[in-house]
Tab-separated table of C-alpha atoms and ligand atoms in Angstrom:
chain	number	residue	atom	x	y	z
A	76	MET	CA	83.967	103.223	116.823
A	77	ILE	CA	84.147	104.337	113.209
A	78	TYR	CA	86.532	102.177	111.244
A	79	LEU	CA	87.756	103.636	107.942
A	80	ASP	CA	91.031	101.736	107.645
A	81	ALA	CA	90.025	98.746	105.513
A	82	ASN	CA	93.256	98.715	103.518
A	83	ALA	CA	95.184	98.070	106.742
A	84	THR	CA	92.841	95.263	107.727
A	85	THR	CA	89.119	94.555	107.521
A	86	PRO	CA	86.724	93.549	110.308
A	87	LEU	CA	86.421	89.759	110.535
A	88	SER	CA	83.350	88.804	108.505
A	89	GLN	CA	80.550	86.788	110.050
A	90	GLU	CA	81.200	84.069	107.461
A	91	ALA	CA	84.875	83.750	108.419
A	92	GLY	CA	84.114	83.984	112.151
A	93	ASN	CA	81.454	81.279	111.899
A	94	ALA	CA	83.680	78.963	109.864
A	95	MET	CA	86.516	79.337	112.354
A	96	SER	CA	84.268	78.911	115.415
A	97	ALA	CA	82.743	75.757	113.927
A	98	ALA	CA	86.219	74.399	113.182
A	99	MET	CA	87.427	75.266	116.687
A	100	ALA	CA	84.531	73.363	118.224
A	101	GLN	CA	85.817	70.182	116.596
A	102	PHE	CA	89.201	68.588	116.877
A	103	LEU	CA	91.156	69.290	113.723
A	104	ALA	CA	94.046	66.887	113.418
A	105	ASN	CA	97.194	67.408	111.385
A	106	PRO	CA	96.233	67.241	107.688
A	107	SER	CA	99.403	65.202	107.076
A	108	SER	CA	98.323	62.436	109.486
A	109	LEU	CA	97.233	59.168	107.917
A	110	HIS	CA	94.415	58.412	110.370
A	111	GLY	CA	90.802	59.289	109.733
A	112	ARG	CA	90.935	62.522	111.766
A	113	GLY	CA	93.959	63.650	109.800
A	114	GLN	CA	92.278	62.798	106.534
A	115	ALA	CA	89.183	64.761	107.576
A	116	ALA	CA	91.416	67.782	108.211
A	117	ARG	CA	93.052	67.176	104.816
A	118	ALA	CA	89.629	67.125	103.142
A	119	ALA	CA	88.706	70.431	104.831
A	120	LEU	CA	92.018	71.941	103.731
A	121	GLU	CA	91.588	70.838	100.117
A	122	GLY	CA	88.002	72.105	100.097
A	123	ALA	CA	89.242	75.518	101.263
A	124	ARG	CA	91.916	75.486	98.566
A	125	ARG	CA	89.259	74.902	95.878
A	126	VAL	CA	87.115	77.738	97.222
A	127	VAL	CA	89.998	80.235	97.085
A	128	LEU	CA	91.136	78.986	93.673
A	129	THR	CA	87.660	79.425	92.193
A	130	ALA	CA	87.046	82.798	93.891
A	131	VAL	CA	90.040	84.383	92.134
A	132	GLY	CA	89.443	82.798	88.723
A	133	GLY	CA	92.460	80.579	89.171
A	134	THR	CA	91.122	77.089	88.438
A	135	GLY	CA	93.688	74.843	86.811
A	136	GLY	CA	96.397	76.643	88.789
A	137	LYS	CA	97.660	75.998	92.292
A	138	ILE	CA	97.143	77.678	95.668
A	139	VAL	CA	100.035	77.521	98.156
A	140	PHE	CA	98.860	78.679	101.576
A	141	THR	CA	101.230	81.043	103.407
A	142	SER	CA	101.220	83.272	106.503
A	143	GLY	CA	99.956	86.211	104.418
A	144	ALA	CA	100.776	88.309	101.395
A	145	THR	CA	104.167	89.406	102.772
A	146	GLU	CA	105.319	85.789	102.728
A	147	ALA	CA	103.586	85.191	99.399
A	148	ASN	CA	105.493	88.137	97.891
A	149	ALA	CA	108.792	86.859	99.287
A	150	LEU	CA	108.025	83.334	98.054
A	151	ALA	CA	107.126	84.632	94.589
A	152	TRP	CA	110.333	86.588	94.137
A	153	HIS	CA	112.601	84.011	95.756
A	154	GLY	CA	110.796	81.100	94.148
A	155	VAL	CA	110.969	82.430	90.605
A	156	LEU	CA	114.513	83.806	90.823
A	157	ALA	CA	116.170	80.966	92.774
A	158	ALA	CA	115.875	78.755	89.709
A	159	ARG	CA	118.302	81.149	87.913
A	160	ARG	CA	121.715	80.502	89.327
A	161	GLU	CA	123.650	83.036	87.235
A	162	LYS	CA	122.984	86.300	89.081
A	163	HIS	CA	124.201	88.438	86.176
A	164	LEU	CA	121.431	86.977	84.012
A	165	ILE	CA	118.661	87.974	86.441
A	166	ARG	CA	116.810	91.205	85.746
A	167	VAL	CA	113.682	92.337	87.561
A	168	VAL	CA	111.238	95.119	86.674
A	169	THR	CA	108.794	96.449	89.258
A	170	SER	CA	107.297	99.820	90.257
A	171	THR	CA	108.206	102.518	92.780
A	172	VAL	CA	104.876	102.158	94.618
A	173	GLU	CA	104.855	98.476	95.574
A	174	HIS	CA	104.133	97.383	99.138
A	175	PRO	CA	107.161	97.541	101.523
A	176	SER	CA	107.324	93.730	101.461
A	177	ILE	CA	108.306	94.026	97.786
A	178	GLY	CA	110.565	96.988	98.583
A	179	ALA	CA	112.478	94.684	100.939
A	180	GLN	CA	113.014	92.208	98.094
A	181	VAL	CA	114.263	95.007	95.815
A	182	LYS	CA	116.779	96.130	98.446
A	183	ALA	CA	118.089	92.620	99.139
A	184	LEU	CA	118.464	91.771	95.445
A	185	ARG	CA	120.267	95.018	94.663
A	186	GLU	CA	122.647	94.383	97.554
A	187	SER	CA	123.451	91.008	96.005
A	188	GLY	CA	124.243	92.688	92.686
A	189	VAL	CA	121.034	91.975	90.749
A	190	GLU	CA	119.630	94.628	88.406
A	191	VAL	CA	116.175	95.790	89.558
A	192	VAL	CA	114.399	98.530	87.609
A	193	GLU	CA	111.656	100.439	89.454
A	194	VAL	CA	109.296	102.037	86.954
A	195	PRO	CA	108.052	105.460	88.123
A	196	VAL	CA	104.510	106.781	88.498
A	197	ASP	CA	103.123	110.228	87.633
A	198	ARG	CA	102.036	112.783	90.258
A	199	HIS	CA	98.680	111.036	90.628
A	200	GLY	CA	100.274	107.621	91.154
A	201	GLN	CA	99.553	106.224	87.707
A	202	LEU	CA	102.155	103.906	86.230
A	203	ASP	CA	104.261	105.345	83.421
A	204	LEU	CA	103.525	102.714	80.753
A	205	ALA	CA	106.046	104.205	78.305
A	206	ALA	CA	108.785	103.856	80.945
A	207	PHE	CA	107.526	100.338	81.623
A	208	ALA	CA	107.768	99.421	77.911
A	209	HIS	CA	111.238	100.976	77.779
A	210	ALA	CA	112.389	98.957	80.812
A	211	LEU	CA	111.162	95.792	79.109
A	212	GLN	CA	113.221	96.280	75.970
A	213	GLN	CA	115.878	94.069	77.562
A	214	PRO	CA	115.327	90.400	78.393
A	215	THR	CA	113.839	90.242	81.861
A	216	THR	CA	113.402	87.411	84.357
A	217	LEU	CA	110.605	88.696	86.579
A	218	VAL	CA	108.098	91.539	86.408
A	219	SER	CA	106.163	92.314	89.587
A	220	VAL	CA	103.403	94.934	89.748
A	221	MET	CA	100.512	95.145	92.204
A	222	ALA	CA	96.886	95.017	91.005
A	223	VAL	CA	95.539	97.688	93.366
A	224	GLN	CA	97.736	100.306	95.050
A	225	ASN	CA	97.092	100.092	98.790
A	226	GLU	CA	97.670	103.758	99.749
A	227	LEU	CA	95.787	105.355	96.853
A	228	GLY	CA	93.285	102.685	95.746
A	229	LEU	CA	94.437	102.942	92.126
A	230	VAL	CA	93.789	99.998	89.800
A	231	TYR	CA	96.747	99.137	87.580
A	232	PRO	CA	96.352	97.575	84.106
A	233	THR	CA	97.322	94.025	85.085
A	234	ALA	CA	96.409	92.286	81.799
A	235	GLU	CA	98.367	94.819	79.748
A	236	LEU	CA	101.386	94.635	82.067
A	237	ALA	CA	101.351	90.815	82.031
A	238	ALA	CA	101.269	90.779	78.216
A	239	MET	CA	104.195	93.222	78.050
A	240	ALA	CA	106.154	91.156	80.588
A	241	HIS	CA	105.671	88.000	78.537
A	242	VAL	CA	107.016	89.675	75.382
A	243	ALA	CA	110.208	90.405	77.367
A	244	GLY	CA	110.386	86.725	78.369
A	245	ALA	CA	109.536	87.428	82.008
A	246	VAL	CA	107.355	85.691	84.567
A	247	PHE	CA	104.622	88.115	85.698
A	248	HIS	CA	103.949	88.322	89.438
A	249	CYS	CA	100.991	90.347	90.677
A	250	ASP	CA	100.605	91.395	94.306
A	251	ALA	CA	96.814	91.132	94.232
A	252	THR	CA	96.379	91.632	97.997
A	253	GLN	CA	94.032	94.619	97.759
A	254	ALA	CA	92.095	93.408	94.707
A	255	PRO	CA	89.671	90.631	95.775
A	256	GLY	CA	86.184	91.942	96.433
A	257	ARG	CA	87.225	95.428	95.262
A	258	ILE	CA	87.665	94.750	91.533
A	259	PRO	CA	86.721	91.711	89.421
A	260	LEU	CA	89.654	89.307	89.670
A	261	ASP	CA	90.127	86.533	87.119
A	262	LEU	CA	93.751	85.453	87.349
A	263	ASN	CA	93.533	83.051	84.403
A	264	ALA	CA	92.043	85.704	82.109
A	265	LEU	CA	94.487	88.403	83.244
A	266	GLY	CA	97.487	86.357	82.077
A	267	VAL	CA	99.160	86.556	85.487
A	268	ASP	CA	101.680	83.764	86.248
A	269	VAL	CA	102.010	84.178	90.025
A	270	ALA	CA	99.758	86.155	92.406
A	271	SER	CA	99.866	87.034	96.112
A	272	LEU	CA	96.692	87.005	98.217
A	273	SER	CA	95.850	87.786	101.830
A	274	ALA	CA	92.801	86.827	103.912
A	275	HIS	CA	92.532	89.885	106.148
A	276	LYS	CA	91.800	92.458	103.447
A	277	VAL	CA	88.476	90.759	102.656
A	278	GLY	CA	87.025	89.868	106.037
A	279	GLY	CA	89.308	86.919	106.777
A	280	PRO	CA	91.733	86.541	109.698
A	281	THR	CA	95.255	88.012	109.778
A	282	GLY	CA	98.240	85.691	109.456
A	283	VAL	CA	97.043	83.691	106.474
A	284	GLY	CA	97.310	84.195	102.743
A	285	ALA	CA	98.293	82.377	99.599
A	286	LEU	CA	100.432	82.369	96.522
A	287	TRP	CA	98.632	81.380	93.329
A	288	LEU	CA	100.623	79.729	90.555
A	289	ARG	CA	99.486	79.279	86.977
A	290	ARG	CA	99.525	75.637	85.845
A	291	GLY	CA	103.094	74.690	84.928
A	292	GLN	CA	104.712	77.624	86.760
A	293	GLY	CA	107.729	76.303	88.681
A	294	LEU	CA	108.781	77.595	92.088
A	295	GLN	CA	111.583	76.992	94.580
A	296	PRO	CA	110.302	76.940	98.194
A	297	LEU	CA	111.492	79.419	100.818
A	298	ILE	CA	110.824	76.892	103.595
A	299	ALA	CA	111.545	73.268	102.799
A	300	GLY	CA	109.051	70.622	103.863
A	301	HIS	CA	106.596	68.185	102.343
A	302	GLN	CA	103.485	70.325	102.966
A	303	GLU	CA	101.803	72.347	100.226
A	304	ASP	CA	103.202	70.065	97.544
A	305	GLY	CA	106.758	70.729	98.731
A	306	LEU	CA	106.393	74.481	98.088
A	307	ARG	CA	105.906	75.678	101.692
A	308	GLY	CA	106.998	73.602	104.650
A	309	GLY	CA	105.181	73.730	107.988
A	310	THR	CA	101.883	72.345	109.263
A	311	GLU	CA	99.131	74.339	107.608
A	312	ASN	CA	97.244	76.996	109.603
A	313	ILE	CA	94.019	75.119	109.052
A	314	LEU	CA	91.787	77.381	111.176
A	315	GLY	CA	93.073	80.453	109.374
A	316	ILE	CA	92.765	78.742	106.003
A	317	LEU	CA	89.126	77.819	106.689
A	318	GLY	CA	88.504	81.447	107.667
A	319	MET	CA	90.200	82.627	104.477
A	320	ALA	CA	88.066	80.330	102.314
A	321	ALA	CA	84.868	81.536	104.018
A	322	ALA	CA	85.958	85.153	103.454
A	323	PHE	CA	86.810	84.498	99.801
A	324	SER	CA	83.384	82.926	99.275
A	325	THR	CA	81.924	86.412	99.983
A	326	LEU	CA	83.797	88.084	97.096
A	327	PRO	CA	80.798	88.347	94.716
A	328	ALA	CA	78.688	90.041	97.432
A	329	ARG	CA	81.554	92.385	98.327
A	330	LEU	CA	82.060	93.297	94.686
A	331	ALA	CA	78.335	93.947	94.194
A	332	HIS	CA	78.461	96.331	97.181
A	333	MET	CA	81.345	98.434	95.805
A	334	PRO	CA	79.059	101.049	94.137
A	335	VAL	CA	77.561	101.744	97.583
A	336	LEU	CA	81.037	102.264	99.057
A	337	ARG	CA	81.932	104.512	96.118
A	338	GLY	CA	78.848	106.634	96.869
A	339	LEU	CA	79.860	106.925	100.535
A	340	ARG	CA	83.456	107.717	99.629
A	341	ASP	CA	82.323	110.395	97.160
A	342	ALA	CA	80.077	111.913	99.847
A	343	LEU	CA	83.063	111.954	102.227
A	344	TRP	CA	85.193	113.698	99.599
A	345	ALA	CA	82.484	116.267	98.827
A	346	GLY	CA	82.079	117.008	102.550
A	347	ILE	CA	85.837	117.304	103.068
A	348	GLN	CA	86.153	119.757	100.182
A	349	ALA	CA	83.432	121.896	101.749
A	350	ILE	CA	85.478	122.206	104.974
A	351	GLY	CA	88.379	124.068	103.363
A	352	PRO	CA	91.484	123.781	101.169
A	353	VAL	CA	92.570	120.177	100.675
A	354	GLN	CA	94.416	118.162	98.057
A	355	ARG	CA	93.428	114.719	96.857
A	356	ASN	CA	96.250	112.236	96.275
A	357	GLY	CA	95.730	109.666	93.535
A	358	ASP	CA	93.161	111.879	91.814
A	359	VAL	CA	92.330	109.814	88.723
A	360	ALA	CA	89.247	108.972	86.635
A	361	PRO	CA	86.707	106.812	88.529
A	362	ASP	CA	87.366	103.766	86.348
A	363	LEU	CA	91.050	103.823	87.362
A	364	GLU	CA	90.426	103.428	91.099
A	365	THR	CA	88.489	101.058	93.333
A	366	GLY	CA	86.083	103.649	94.806
A	367	HIS	CA	86.651	102.872	98.503
A	368	VAL	CA	89.813	104.899	99.193
A	369	LEU	CA	90.295	108.617	99.781
A	370	ASN	CA	93.849	109.854	100.293
A	371	VAL	CA	94.043	113.568	101.105
A	372	THR	CA	96.506	116.184	102.303
A	373	TRP	CA	95.480	119.229	104.315
A	374	PRO	CA	97.856	122.191	104.388
A	375	ASN	CA	99.979	122.263	107.560
A	376	VAL	CA	98.601	118.995	108.909
A	377	ASP	CA	100.887	116.103	109.774
A	378	GLY	CA	99.237	112.795	108.775
A	379	ALA	CA	100.291	110.871	111.899
A	380	ARG	CA	99.077	113.705	114.207
A	381	LEU	CA	95.694	113.677	112.495
A	382	VAL	CA	95.460	109.891	112.870
A	383	ARG	CA	96.112	110.192	116.616
A	384	ALA	CA	93.647	113.078	117.013
A	385	LEU	CA	90.910	111.159	115.154
A	386	ASP	CA	91.713	108.100	117.239
A	387	LEU	CA	90.845	110.108	120.382
A	388	GLU	CA	87.390	110.515	118.825
A	389	ASP	CA	87.282	106.743	118.145
A	390	VAL	CA	87.760	107.132	114.389
A	391	CYS	CA	90.364	104.832	112.784
A	392	VAL	CA	92.154	106.033	109.633
A	393	SER	CA	95.757	105.801	108.379
A	394	ALA	CA	98.574	108.135	107.508
A	395	GLY	CA	99.759	106.434	104.343
A	396	ALA	CA	100.082	102.694	104.792
A	397	ALA	CA	99.587	100.997	108.154
A	398	CYS	CA	102.984	99.326	108.016
A	399	ALA	CA	104.696	102.707	107.693
A	400	SER	CA	102.496	104.708	110.050
A	401	GLY	CA	104.047	103.336	113.237
A	402	THR	CA	107.119	105.286	112.159
A	403	GLN	CA	107.371	108.931	111.169
A	404	GLU	CA	108.701	108.000	107.734
A	405	PRO	CA	107.144	109.842	104.799
A	406	SER	CA	104.981	107.697	102.540
A	407	HIS	CA	107.191	106.170	99.823
A	408	VAL	CA	104.145	106.239	97.547
A	409	LEU	CA	103.589	109.998	97.917
A	410	LEU	CA	107.351	110.529	97.499
A	411	ALA	CA	107.133	108.494	94.281
A	412	CYS	CA	104.337	110.858	93.173
A	413	GLY	CA	106.904	113.682	93.416
A	414	GLN	CA	105.879	115.107	96.790
A	415	THR	CA	108.489	116.538	99.174
A	416	PRO	CA	109.230	114.539	102.369
A	417	ARG	CA	107.167	117.055	104.359
A	418	GLU	CA	104.232	116.729	101.945
A	419	ALA	CA	104.602	112.955	101.917
A	420	ARG	CA	104.251	112.944	105.727
A	421	SER	CA	100.950	114.810	105.471
A	422	GLY	CA	98.739	112.316	103.643
A	423	SER	CA	95.730	110.782	105.384
A	424	ARG	CA	94.056	107.661	104.025
A	425	PHE	CA	90.401	106.852	104.554
A	426	SER	CA	89.635	103.332	103.253
A	427	LEU	CA	86.046	102.208	103.656
A	428	PRO	CA	85.305	98.652	104.766
A	429	HIS	CA	82.362	96.670	103.382
A	430	GLU	CA	80.483	97.548	106.606
A	431	ALA	CA	80.832	101.368	106.305
A	432	THR	CA	77.597	103.358	106.584
A	433	ALA	CA	76.311	106.816	105.668
A	434	ALA	CA	76.142	107.529	109.413
A	435	ASP	CA	79.915	106.884	109.642
A	436	VAL	CA	80.562	109.440	106.911
A	437	THR	CA	78.235	112.016	108.500
A	438	ALA	CA	79.870	111.572	111.911
A	439	VAL	CA	83.409	111.928	110.504
A	440	LEU	CA	82.428	115.053	108.557
A	441	GLU	CA	81.017	116.575	111.749
A	442	LEU	CA	84.205	115.821	113.689
A	443	LEU	CA	86.779	116.783	111.084
A	444	PRO	CA	86.600	120.621	111.281
A	445	HIS	CA	87.270	120.514	115.053
A	446	VAL	CA	89.985	117.882	114.825
A	447	LEU	CA	91.700	119.694	111.941
A	448	ALA	CA	91.638	122.980	113.864
A	449	ARG	CA	93.421	121.212	116.731
A	450	VAL	CA	96.209	119.638	114.679
A	451	GLN	CA	96.794	122.314	112.027
A	452	ARG	CA	100.167	124.054	112.405
A	453	PRO	CA	99.969	127.839	112.116
B	20	PLP	C1	99.489	95.563	98.521
B	20	PLP	C2	99.842	94.769	99.742
B	20	PLP	N1	100.710	93.767	99.645
B	20	PLP	C3	101.055	93.021	100.705
B	20	PLP	C4	100.530	93.264	101.952
B	20	PLP	C5	100.939	92.401	103.110
B	20	PLP	O1	99.913	91.537	103.465
B	20	PLP	P1	99.951	90.671	104.811
B	20	PLP	O2	99.517	91.586	105.905
B	20	PLP	O3	98.982	89.564	104.580
B	20	PLP	O4	101.334	90.171	104.990
B	20	PLP	C6	99.616	94.312	102.114
B	20	PLP	C7	99.057	94.619	103.451
B	20	PLP	O5	99.054	95.728	103.910
B	20	PLP	C8	99.251	95.085	100.976
B	20	PLP	O6	98.400	96.094	101.071
């Protein structure tokens, strides 16, 4: 199997697997229990919290464990906005290329009458900073922009956006799901107020993530309960959390390996260009992207058909984002880049995991001409 779909999920790392197996071999009691076993589980939980906090440069702030970044995004938006009771005073600024979990928040807020401005991107997926500055000329409650775009691998200027948000009086939320291990991440230095994280994009298990809060940042919970300092009710997923902490402890090694992935990705792109006409989506300068993603469109090739044809050869890639590829919907990100619905259905995303090898790239480049010939419409 050749797995080039790291932005959908990453293979479970040995570190996370080992941590979870070791934890499973013991009895982990409820961290809220007063007895010794419960307190041991509590100590493990708090240790994991410190590891994650340190790994993302968030010391001094708070980690609230959640079921993943989708919940963290929902908690961030709900938690910041619920404190404002007067709906007509709420104003939110975000972008047109956020993850669908943010898109769902935009839709729900608009339906309840709240003003949400979605700042556009250019044809390569870069944020229009002038439009962003214009949108922030009015007092704003919340600004929410992702750190790394999941379909294109673009890196957005988080520190600059946070500073602009603060001038407009807004809280700055960053969906940092795709950032850890791909770009240096120092939440304190970036000036972010609230950040969403997920374990399974960096070799951790699915179904666990976190919301980071800067010291002093208030939040209303989505789920009431005494756990997580009253900010997220429900017995903590301690096995998942231990796996997440183990995965986050590998961030420096993952980051150090990114130049290797960039080399492999560049070799893949060079080989793909040699096959025939192709367009690269999110074609920006190397310092504006992570280096592990290649999003391309071949003429007369439907993205989902190509994914299925490559799957028959045991190669895993995505058409746009994983969450959208179960459906035949065009990618909202490629639409935001100005592509037609037909064009936006044609993108294919290769996202290299930490474990990718030169042999993977060579094998895919050997297969692609045959697979493309099979799926290309006349
Ligand atoms: C940018 C971004 N935000 C949020 C999510 C959702 O993360 P999770 O699967 O942990 O809910 C994803 C996952 O695809 C993502 O790429």
